[in-house]
Amino acid sequence: MSDIKKFMYVNRKAPYGTIYAWESLEVVLIGAAFEQEVSMAFVDDGVYQILKGQDTTEIGVKNFSPTYSALGDYDVNKIYVEKESLEERGLTVDDLLDLKYEDEDDDWAEKDSIKVVTSKELAEILEQQEVVLSF
Amino acid sequence: MKFGIQVNEGPYTHEASVSALNFVKAALEAGHEIFRVFFYHDGVNNGTRYTTPPQDDINIVNAWSELAEKHNIDLVVCVAAAQRRGIVDEGEQERNGKDGNNIAPGFRISGLGQLIEAGIQSERLVVFGD
């Protein structure tokens, strides 16, 4: 399989309450081994998935949010967050996990993986994708 | 066109699996090819042969099995999602020391790589679910 395709994982649901977010992240991590051109989008309640300071002790389920920090090591460093979804929930980029990656084309400089985009910009990014997996 | 299909919901509770079934049938009738159907999340529940709906209801599991046999379609149940939800084939039964298995005919259990491969090999990946 030498073909490289543009894969985008669209995350639309809250991290807890249903398993979609966690099982979606499992796909992203496994999929990274296939060396495709991968990006992720967080929209609607999906933006809560990458919220800072998650604490699930009271609800008795695993807090899997630290796993997102590993995405940079898996070369998943194009993470789009929809601006409108943040605003509707009273959030800003400062409320989100500080997701970084090391840019091998820039002397391994540490850079931000998260980019806040408008829904119009996100639509354009989606338009360029070849495989869209929505969760 | 070559399609890959992802089914994210179980049968009956959610219409996604019947919609996927109808889509696959229509695609085949129109001369398209189905590279693979990949069952994820509660979608793995489409793959248990223990499903026994009332007689006047559609048996969705059997419908998938029949479709697989008739058109030689690859029905893949995600192993990680299956383990969480108790969908077991002979291999998994042995590996995990279970006292039986329940995988339906025409289905096989495999890894998430099969979903990514479906994305790479198909011209369109169509996701059924919420």
PDB file of C-alpha atoms in Angstrom:
ATOM      1  CA  MET A   1       0.000   0.000   0.000  1.00  0.00           C
ATOM      2  CA  SER A   2       2.070   2.880  -1.227  1.00  0.00           C
ATOM      3  CA  ASP A   3      -0.825   5.277  -1.821  1.00  0.00           C
ATOM      4  CA  ILE A   4      -0.943   8.157   0.610  1.00  0.00           C
ATOM      5  CA  LYS A   5      -4.345   9.634   1.187  1.00  0.00           C
ATOM      6  CA  LYS A   6      -5.632  12.581   3.137  1.00  0.00           C
ATOM      7  CA  PHE A   7      -7.451  11.180   6.168  1.00  0.00           C
ATOM      8  CA  MET A   8      -9.473  13.383   8.471  1.00  0.00           C
ATOM      9  CA  TYR A   9     -11.016  12.281  11.728  1.00  0.00           C
ATOM     10  CA  VAL A  10     -13.965  14.472  12.668  1.00  0.00           C
ATOM     11  CA  ASN A  11     -14.770  14.390  16.376  1.00  0.00           C
ATOM     12  CA  ARG A  12     -18.204  15.746  17.205  1.00  0.00           C
ATOM     13  CA  LYS A  13     -19.155  14.245  20.552  1.00  0.00           C
ATOM     14  CA  ALA A  14     -18.404  14.909  24.214  1.00  0.00           C
ATOM     15  CA  PRO A  15     -15.578  12.780  25.650  1.00  0.00           C
ATOM     16  CA  TYR A  16     -17.689  11.014  28.266  1.00  0.00           C
ATOM     17  CA  GLY A  17     -21.269   9.784  28.224  1.00  0.00           C
ATOM     18  CA  THR A  18     -20.604   7.671  25.141  1.00  0.00           C
ATOM     19  CA  ILE A  19     -17.554   5.771  23.952  1.00  0.00           C
ATOM     20  CA  TYR A  20     -17.270   7.449  20.542  1.00  0.00           C
ATOM     21  CA  ALA A  21     -14.473   9.851  21.476  1.00  0.00           C
ATOM     22  CA  TRP A  22     -12.258   7.222  23.059  1.00  0.00           C
ATOM     23  CA  GLU A  23     -12.745   4.646  20.320  1.00  0.00           C
ATOM     24  CA  SER A  24     -12.152   7.362  17.737  1.00  0.00           C
ATOM     25  CA  LEU A  25      -8.814   8.175  19.335  1.00  0.00           C
ATOM     26  CA  GLU A  26      -7.931   4.471  19.162  1.00  0.00           C
ATOM     27  CA  VAL A  27      -8.517   4.562  15.392  1.00  0.00           C
ATOM     28  CA  VAL A  28      -6.276   7.614  15.042  1.00  0.00           C
ATOM     29  CA  LEU A  29      -3.452   5.972  16.992  1.00  0.00           C
ATOM     30  CA  ILE A  30      -3.670   2.670  15.081  1.00  0.00           C
ATOM     31  CA  GLY A  31      -4.110   4.529  11.802  1.00  0.00           C
ATOM     32  CA  ALA A  32      -0.887   6.480  12.373  1.00  0.00           C
ATOM     33  CA  ALA A  33       1.091   3.318  11.591  1.00  0.00           C
ATOM     34  CA  PHE A  34      -0.205   3.478   8.017  1.00  0.00           C
ATOM     35  CA  GLU A  35       1.679   6.715   7.327  1.00  0.00           C
ATOM     36  CA  GLN A  36      -1.175   8.552   5.693  1.00  0.00           C
ATOM     37  CA  GLU A  37      -1.616  12.312   5.690  1.00  0.00           C
ATOM     38  CA  VAL A  38      -3.695  12.637   8.835  1.00  0.00           C
ATOM     39  CA  SER A  39      -5.585  15.536  10.354  1.00  0.00           C
ATOM     40  CA  MET A  40      -8.237  15.820  13.042  1.00  0.00           C
ATOM     41  CA  ALA A  41     -11.136  18.184  13.510  1.00  0.00           C
ATOM     42  CA  PHE A  42     -12.979  18.949  16.716  1.00  0.00           C
ATOM     43  CA  VAL A  43     -16.447  20.428  16.328  1.00  0.00           C
ATOM     44  CA  ASP A  44     -19.657  20.737  18.362  1.00  0.00           C
ATOM     45  CA  ASP A  45     -19.327  18.992  21.762  1.00  0.00           C
ATOM     46  CA  GLY A  46     -16.217  17.323  20.329  1.00  0.00           C
ATOM     47  CA  VAL A  47     -14.223  20.373  21.477  1.00  0.00           C
ATOM     48  CA  TYR A  48     -14.706  19.146  25.065  1.00  0.00           C
ATOM     49  CA  GLN A  49     -12.531  16.140  24.208  1.00  0.00           C
ATOM     50  CA  ILE A  50      -9.392  18.266  24.261  1.00  0.00           C
ATOM     51  CA  LEU A  51     -10.316  20.429  27.222  1.00  0.00           C
ATOM     52  CA  LYS A  52      -7.584  21.009  29.818  1.00  0.00           C
ATOM     53  CA  GLY A  53      -7.910  19.698  33.359  1.00  0.00           C
ATOM     54  CA  GLN A  54     -10.318  16.837  32.829  1.00  0.00           C
ATOM     55  CA  ASP A  55     -11.084  14.898  36.012  1.00  0.00           C
ATOM     56  CA  THR A  56     -13.263  11.802  35.801  1.00  0.00           C
ATOM     57  CA  THR A  57     -12.779  10.457  39.330  1.00  0.00           C
ATOM     58  CA  GLU A  58     -16.361  11.261  40.320  1.00  0.00           C
ATOM     59  CA  ILE A  59     -17.917   9.419  37.364  1.00  0.00           C
ATOM     60  CA  GLY A  60     -15.728   6.332  37.606  1.00  0.00           C
ATOM     61  CA  VAL A  61     -14.544   6.134  34.018  1.00  0.00           C
ATOM     62  CA  LYS A  62     -11.044   6.381  32.589  1.00  0.00           C
ATOM     63  CA  ASN A  63      -9.755   9.889  31.896  1.00  0.00           C
ATOM     64  CA  PHE A  64      -8.162   9.333  28.507  1.00  0.00           C
ATOM     65  CA  SER A  65      -7.373  12.990  27.801  1.00  0.00           C
ATOM     66  CA  PRO A  66      -3.603  12.580  28.481  1.00  0.00           C
ATOM     67  CA  THR A  67      -3.501  10.319  25.408  1.00  0.00           C
ATOM     68  CA  TYR A  68      -4.129  13.309  23.112  1.00  0.00           C
ATOM     69  CA  SER A  69      -0.704  14.642  24.109  1.00  0.00           C
ATOM     70  CA  ALA A  70       0.874  11.620  22.392  1.00  0.00           C
ATOM     71  CA  LEU A  71      -0.596  12.558  19.013  1.00  0.00           C
ATOM     72  CA  GLY A  72       2.410  14.725  18.128  1.00  0.00           C
ATOM     73  CA  ASP A  73       4.706  11.702  18.544  1.00  0.00           C
ATOM     74  CA  TYR A  74       2.475   9.825  16.095  1.00  0.00           C
ATOM     75  CA  ASP A  75       2.917  12.584  13.493  1.00  0.00           C
ATOM     76  CA  VAL A  76      -0.669  13.686  13.972  1.00  0.00           C
ATOM     77  CA  ASN A  77      -0.079  17.411  14.167  1.00  0.00           C
ATOM     78  CA  LYS A  78      -2.826  19.018  12.123  1.00  0.00           C
ATOM     79  CA  ILE A  79      -5.572  19.485  14.656  1.00  0.00           C
ATOM     80  CA  TYR A  80      -8.356  21.852  13.665  1.00  0.00           C
ATOM     81  CA  VAL A  81     -10.804  23.205  16.218  1.00  0.00           C
ATOM     82  CA  GLU A  82     -13.891  24.999  15.006  1.00  0.00           C
ATOM     83  CA  LYS A  83     -14.022  28.561  16.297  1.00  0.00           C
ATOM     84  CA  GLU A  84     -17.825  28.712  16.445  1.00  0.00           C
ATOM     85  CA  SER A  85     -18.020  25.532  18.512  1.00  0.00           C
ATOM     86  CA  LEU A  86     -15.599  27.006  21.066  1.00  0.00           C
ATOM     87  CA  GLU A  87     -17.484  30.310  21.221  1.00  0.00           C
ATOM     88  CA  GLU A  88     -20.888  28.673  21.601  1.00  0.00           C
ATOM     89  CA  ARG A  89     -19.515  26.897  24.671  1.00  0.00           C
ATOM     90  CA  GLY A  90     -17.774  29.910  26.156  1.00  0.00           C
ATOM     91  CA  LEU A  91     -14.342  28.417  25.502  1.00  0.00           C
ATOM     92  CA  THR A  92     -11.134  29.772  24.019  1.00  0.00           C
ATOM     93  CA  VAL A  93      -7.996  28.050  22.791  1.00  0.00           C
ATOM     94  CA  ASP A  94      -6.477  28.684  26.252  1.00  0.00           C
ATOM     95  CA  ASP A  95      -8.983  26.205  27.713  1.00  0.00           C
ATOM     96  CA  LEU A  96      -7.631  23.452  25.474  1.00  0.00           C
ATOM     97  CA  LEU A  97      -4.775  21.005  25.985  1.00  0.00           C
ATOM     98  CA  ASP A  98      -1.412  22.356  24.909  1.00  0.00           C
ATOM     99  CA  LEU A  99      -0.843  19.924  22.044  1.00  0.00           C
ATOM    100  CA  LYS A 100       2.608  20.209  20.477  1.00  0.00           C
ATOM    101  CA  TYR A 101       4.748  18.457  17.910  1.00  0.00           C
ATOM    102  CA  GLU A 102       8.363  18.635  16.829  1.00  0.00           C
ATOM    103  CA  ASP A 103       8.744  19.836  13.249  1.00  0.00           C
ATOM    104  CA  GLU A 104      11.385  17.659  11.583  1.00  0.00           C
ATOM    105  CA  ASP A 105      11.571  20.098   8.653  1.00  0.00           C
ATOM    106  CA  ASP A 106      12.407  22.974  11.007  1.00  0.00           C
ATOM    107  CA  ASP A 107      15.241  21.583  13.161  1.00  0.00           C
ATOM    108  CA  TRP A 108      12.717  19.802  15.391  1.00  0.00           C
ATOM    109  CA  ALA A 109      11.296  23.065  16.664  1.00  0.00           C
ATOM    110  CA  GLU A 110       8.335  22.569  18.979  1.00  0.00           C
ATOM    111  CA  LYS A 111       5.128  23.872  17.432  1.00  0.00           C
ATOM    112  CA  ASP A 112       1.440  24.017  18.249  1.00  0.00           C
ATOM    113  CA  SER A 113      -0.673  21.282  16.701  1.00  0.00           C
ATOM    114  CA  ILE A 114      -3.963  23.050  17.346  1.00  0.00           C
ATOM    115  CA  LYS A 115      -5.278  25.550  14.874  1.00  0.00           C
ATOM    116  CA  VAL A 116      -8.574  27.318  15.479  1.00  0.00           C
ATOM    117  CA  VAL A 117     -10.492  27.721  12.218  1.00  0.00           C
ATOM    118  CA  THR A 118     -13.895  29.109  11.294  1.00  0.00           C
ATOM    119  CA  SER A 119     -16.589  26.752  10.079  1.00  0.00           C
ATOM    120  CA  LYS A 120     -16.088  28.166   6.588  1.00  0.00           C
ATOM    121  CA  GLU A 121     -12.363  27.407   6.700  1.00  0.00           C
ATOM    122  CA  LEU A 122     -13.059  23.955   8.109  1.00  0.00           C
ATOM    123  CA  ALA A 123     -15.478  23.292   5.261  1.00  0.00           C
ATOM    124  CA  GLU A 124     -12.700  24.107   2.810  1.00  0.00           C
ATOM    125  CA  ILE A 125     -10.271  21.799   4.640  1.00  0.00           C
ATOM    126  CA  LEU A 126     -12.883  19.021   4.630  1.00  0.00           C
ATOM    127  CA  GLU A 127     -13.366  19.533   0.906  1.00  0.00           C
ATOM    128  CA  GLN A 128      -9.689  18.652   0.352  1.00  0.00           C
ATOM    129  CA  GLN A 129      -9.882  15.334   2.220  1.00  0.00           C
ATOM    130  CA  GLU A 130     -10.052  11.943   0.569  1.00  0.00           C
ATOM    131  CA  VAL A 131     -11.196   9.894   3.552  1.00  0.00           C
ATOM    132  CA  VAL A 132     -13.359  11.425   6.264  1.00  0.00           C
ATOM    133  CA  LEU A 133     -14.133   9.351   9.346  1.00  0.00           C
ATOM    134  CA  SER A 134     -16.702  10.986  11.561  1.00  0.00           C
ATOM    135  CA  PHE A 135     -17.222  10.044  15.165  1.00  0.00           C
TER     136      PHE A 135
ATOM    137  CA  MET B   1     -16.929   2.560  -7.923  1.00  0.00           C
ATOM    138  CA  LYS B   2     -15.247   0.761  -5.047  1.00  0.00           C
ATOM    139  CA  PHE B   3     -16.854   1.497  -1.679  1.00  0.00           C
ATOM    140  CA  GLY B   4     -15.676   0.925   1.860  1.00  0.00           C
ATOM    141  CA  ILE B   5     -18.398   0.906   4.502  1.00  0.00           C
ATOM    142  CA  GLN B   6     -18.153   1.662   8.206  1.00  0.00           C
ATOM    143  CA  VAL B   7     -21.056   0.753  10.512  1.00  0.00           C
ATOM    144  CA  ASN B   8     -20.913   2.441  13.909  1.00  0.00           C
ATOM    145  CA  GLU B   9     -24.189   1.350  15.488  1.00  0.00           C
ATOM    146  CA  GLY B  10     -25.753  -1.910  16.587  1.00  0.00           C
ATOM    147  CA  PRO B  11     -28.868  -3.384  15.006  1.00  0.00           C
ATOM    148  CA  TYR B  12     -32.443  -2.414  16.037  1.00  0.00           C
ATOM    149  CA  THR B  13     -31.632   0.427  18.473  1.00  0.00           C
ATOM    150  CA  HIS B  14     -30.323   2.482  15.609  1.00  0.00           C
ATOM    151  CA  GLU B  15     -31.208   2.531  11.922  1.00  0.00           C
ATOM    152  CA  ALA B  16     -27.575   2.873  10.815  1.00  0.00           C
ATOM    153  CA  SER B  17     -26.971  -0.824  10.180  1.00  0.00           C
ATOM    154  CA  VAL B  18     -30.145  -1.289   8.115  1.00  0.00           C
ATOM    155  CA  SER B  19     -29.299   1.863   6.168  1.00  0.00           C
ATOM    156  CA  ALA B  20     -25.830   0.447   5.524  1.00  0.00           C
ATOM    157  CA  LEU B  21     -27.349  -2.865   4.481  1.00  0.00           C
ATOM    158  CA  ASN B  22     -29.703  -1.117   2.040  1.00  0.00           C
ATOM    159  CA  PHE B  23     -26.849   1.012   0.720  1.00  0.00           C
ATOM    160  CA  VAL B  24     -24.663  -2.037   0.112  1.00  0.00           C
ATOM    161  CA  LYS B  25     -27.500  -3.862  -1.677  1.00  0.00           C
ATOM    162  CA  ALA B  26     -28.258  -0.840  -3.867  1.00  0.00           C
ATOM    163  CA  ALA B  27     -24.576  -0.307  -4.644  1.00  0.00           C
ATOM    164  CA  LEU B  28     -24.150  -3.939  -5.708  1.00  0.00           C
ATOM    165  CA  GLU B  29     -27.299  -3.806  -7.819  1.00  0.00           C
ATOM    166  CA  ALA B  30     -25.931  -0.725  -9.560  1.00  0.00           C
ATOM    167  CA  GLY B  31     -22.750  -2.616 -10.388  1.00  0.00           C
ATOM    168  CA  HIS B  32     -20.469  -1.100  -7.756  1.00  0.00           C
ATOM    169  CA  GLU B  33     -17.944  -3.000  -5.694  1.00  0.00           C
ATOM    170  CA  ILE B  34     -17.861  -3.257  -1.905  1.00  0.00           C
ATOM    171  CA  PHE B  35     -14.265  -3.544  -0.726  1.00  0.00           C
ATOM    172  CA  ARG B  36     -15.196  -4.217   2.879  1.00  0.00           C
ATOM    173  CA  VAL B  37     -17.771  -3.516   5.580  1.00  0.00           C
ATOM    174  CA  PHE B  38     -16.132  -2.624   8.870  1.00  0.00           C
ATOM    175  CA  PHE B  39     -18.153  -2.797  12.088  1.00  0.00           C
ATOM    176  CA  TYR B  40     -17.051  -0.477  14.882  1.00  0.00           C
ATOM    177  CA  HIS B  41     -18.384   0.835  18.221  1.00  0.00           C
ATOM    178  CA  ASP B  42     -21.726  -0.934  18.947  1.00  0.00           C
ATOM    179  CA  GLY B  43     -21.752  -1.851  15.262  1.00  0.00           C
ATOM    180  CA  VAL B  44     -19.927  -5.037  16.285  1.00  0.00           C
ATOM    181  CA  ASN B  45     -23.296  -6.272  17.617  1.00  0.00           C
ATOM    182  CA  ASN B  46     -24.342  -6.818  14.004  1.00  0.00           C
ATOM    183  CA  GLY B  47     -22.019  -9.814  14.044  1.00  0.00           C
ATOM    184  CA  THR B  48     -23.500 -12.137  16.690  1.00  0.00           C
ATOM    185  CA  ARG B  49     -25.418 -15.164  15.459  1.00  0.00           C
ATOM    186  CA  TYR B  50     -27.300 -15.287  18.799  1.00  0.00           C
ATOM    187  CA  THR B  51     -29.510 -12.430  17.621  1.00  0.00           C
ATOM    188  CA  THR B  52     -33.108 -13.717  17.670  1.00  0.00           C
ATOM    189  CA  PRO B  53     -35.634 -11.009  16.803  1.00  0.00           C
ATOM    190  CA  PRO B  54     -39.396 -11.737  16.729  1.00  0.00           C
ATOM    191  CA  GLN B  55     -40.425 -13.612  13.578  1.00  0.00           C
ATOM    192  CA  ASP B  56     -42.248 -10.649  12.065  1.00  0.00           C
ATOM    193  CA  ASP B  57     -39.137  -8.487  12.375  1.00  0.00           C
ATOM    194  CA  ILE B  58     -36.159  -8.413  10.005  1.00  0.00           C
ATOM    195  CA  ASN B  59     -33.175 -10.502  11.139  1.00  0.00           C
ATOM    196  CA  ILE B  60     -30.450  -7.965  10.422  1.00  0.00           C
ATOM    197  CA  VAL B  61     -27.588 -10.298  11.329  1.00  0.00           C
ATOM    198  CA  ASN B  62     -28.851 -12.987   8.946  1.00  0.00           C
ATOM    199  CA  ALA B  63     -29.327 -10.342   6.264  1.00  0.00           C
ATOM    200  CA  TRP B  64     -25.645  -9.400   6.538  1.00  0.00           C
ATOM    201  CA  SER B  65     -24.584 -13.071   6.529  1.00  0.00           C
ATOM    202  CA  GLU B  66     -26.698 -13.832   3.454  1.00  0.00           C
ATOM    203  CA  LEU B  67     -25.366 -10.781   1.659  1.00  0.00           C
ATOM    204  CA  ALA B  68     -21.797 -11.792   2.474  1.00  0.00           C
ATOM    205  CA  GLU B  69     -22.341 -15.297   1.166  1.00  0.00           C
ATOM    206  CA  LYS B  70     -24.157 -14.247  -1.986  1.00  0.00           C
ATOM    207  CA  HIS B  71     -21.739 -11.498  -3.012  1.00  0.00           C
ATOM    208  CA  ASN B  72     -18.575 -12.624  -1.231  1.00  0.00           C
ATOM    209  CA  ILE B  73     -18.366  -9.446   0.863  1.00  0.00           C
ATOM    210  CA  ASP B  74     -15.734  -9.033   3.546  1.00  0.00           C
ATOM    211  CA  LEU B  75     -17.510  -8.299   6.849  1.00  0.00           C
ATOM    212  CA  VAL B  76     -14.980  -7.302   9.499  1.00  0.00           C
ATOM    213  CA  VAL B  77     -15.724  -6.784  13.181  1.00  0.00           C
ATOM    214  CA  CYS B  78     -13.176  -4.658  15.080  1.00  0.00           C
ATOM    215  CA  VAL B  79     -11.396  -6.845  17.628  1.00  0.00           C
ATOM    216  CA  ALA B  80     -10.971  -4.177  20.320  1.00  0.00           C
ATOM    217  CA  ALA B  81     -14.608  -3.079  20.069  1.00  0.00           C
ATOM    218  CA  ALA B  82     -15.707  -6.738  19.947  1.00  0.00           C
ATOM    219  CA  GLN B  83     -13.782  -7.670  23.079  1.00  0.00           C
ATOM    220  CA  ARG B  84     -15.473  -4.883  25.014  1.00  0.00           C
ATOM    221  CA  ARG B  85     -18.903  -6.041  23.874  1.00  0.00           C
ATOM    222  CA  GLY B  86     -18.569  -9.820  23.987  1.00  0.00           C
ATOM    223  CA  ILE B  87     -18.420 -10.666  20.295  1.00  0.00           C
ATOM    224  CA  VAL B  88     -16.209 -13.746  20.072  1.00  0.00           C
ATOM    225  CA  ASP B  89     -14.958 -16.047  17.314  1.00  0.00           C
ATOM    226  CA  GLU B  90     -13.106 -19.344  17.792  1.00  0.00           C
ATOM    227  CA  GLY B  91      -9.700 -17.676  17.917  1.00  0.00           C
ATOM    228  CA  GLU B  92     -10.806 -15.097  20.478  1.00  0.00           C
ATOM    229  CA  GLN B  93     -12.560 -17.821  22.474  1.00  0.00           C
ATOM    230  CA  GLU B  94      -9.295 -19.732  22.761  1.00  0.00           C
ATOM    231  CA  ARG B  95      -7.112 -16.681  23.394  1.00  0.00           C
ATOM    232  CA  ASN B  96      -9.344 -15.290  26.119  1.00  0.00           C
ATOM    233  CA  GLY B  97     -10.452 -18.601  27.638  1.00  0.00           C
ATOM    234  CA  LYS B  98     -14.163 -18.123  26.940  1.00  0.00           C
ATOM    235  CA  ASP B  99     -16.655 -21.001  27.046  1.00  0.00           C
ATOM    236  CA  GLY B 100     -18.102 -20.330  23.622  1.00  0.00           C
ATOM    237  CA  ASN B 101     -18.247 -18.025  20.647  1.00  0.00           C
ATOM    238  CA  ASN B 102     -21.006 -16.162  18.876  1.00  0.00           C
ATOM    239  CA  ILE B 103     -19.659 -14.768  15.617  1.00  0.00           C
ATOM    240  CA  ALA B 104     -22.187 -14.976  12.788  1.00  0.00           C
ATOM    241  CA  PRO B 105     -21.416 -16.665   9.440  1.00  0.00           C
ATOM    242  CA  GLY B 106     -19.636 -14.418   6.970  1.00  0.00           C
ATOM    243  CA  PHE B 107     -18.146 -12.165   9.666  1.00  0.00           C
ATOM    244  CA  ARG B 108     -14.538 -12.192  10.817  1.00  0.00           C
ATOM    245  CA  ILE B 109     -12.818 -10.414  13.691  1.00  0.00           C
ATOM    246  CA  SER B 110      -9.754  -8.332  12.899  1.00  0.00           C
ATOM    247  CA  GLY B 111      -7.945  -5.117  13.779  1.00  0.00           C
ATOM    248  CA  LEU B 112      -8.568  -1.441  13.153  1.00  0.00           C
ATOM    249  CA  GLY B 113      -5.955  -1.551  10.407  1.00  0.00           C
ATOM    250  CA  GLN B 114      -8.663  -3.134   8.287  1.00  0.00           C
ATOM    251  CA  LEU B 115     -10.676   0.087   8.535  1.00  0.00           C
ATOM    252  CA  ILE B 116      -7.708   2.238   7.534  1.00  0.00           C
ATOM    253  CA  GLU B 117      -6.967  -0.147   4.664  1.00  0.00           C
ATOM    254  CA  ALA B 118     -10.601   0.172   3.542  1.00  0.00           C
ATOM    255  CA  GLY B 119     -10.092   3.951   3.502  1.00  0.00           C
ATOM    256  CA  ILE B 120      -6.956   3.620   1.420  1.00  0.00           C
ATOM    257  CA  GLN B 121      -8.199   0.987  -1.029  1.00  0.00           C
ATOM    258  CA  SER B 122     -11.747   2.267  -1.582  1.00  0.00           C
ATOM    259  CA  GLU B 123     -12.652   5.212  -3.726  1.00  0.00           C
ATOM    260  CA  ARG B 124     -15.227   6.272  -1.126  1.00  0.00           C
ATOM    261  CA  LEU B 125     -15.514   5.387   2.536  1.00  0.00           C
ATOM    262  CA  VAL B 126     -19.093   5.784   3.715  1.00  0.00           C
ATOM    263  CA  VAL B 127     -19.750   5.970   7.454  1.00  0.00           C
ATOM    264  CA  PHE B 128     -23.127   4.952   8.892  1.00  0.00           C
ATOM    265  CA  GLY B 129     -23.971   6.148  12.399  1.00  0.00           C
ATOM    266  CA  ASP B 130     -24.931   9.216  14.379  1.00  0.00           C
TER     267      ASP B 130
END
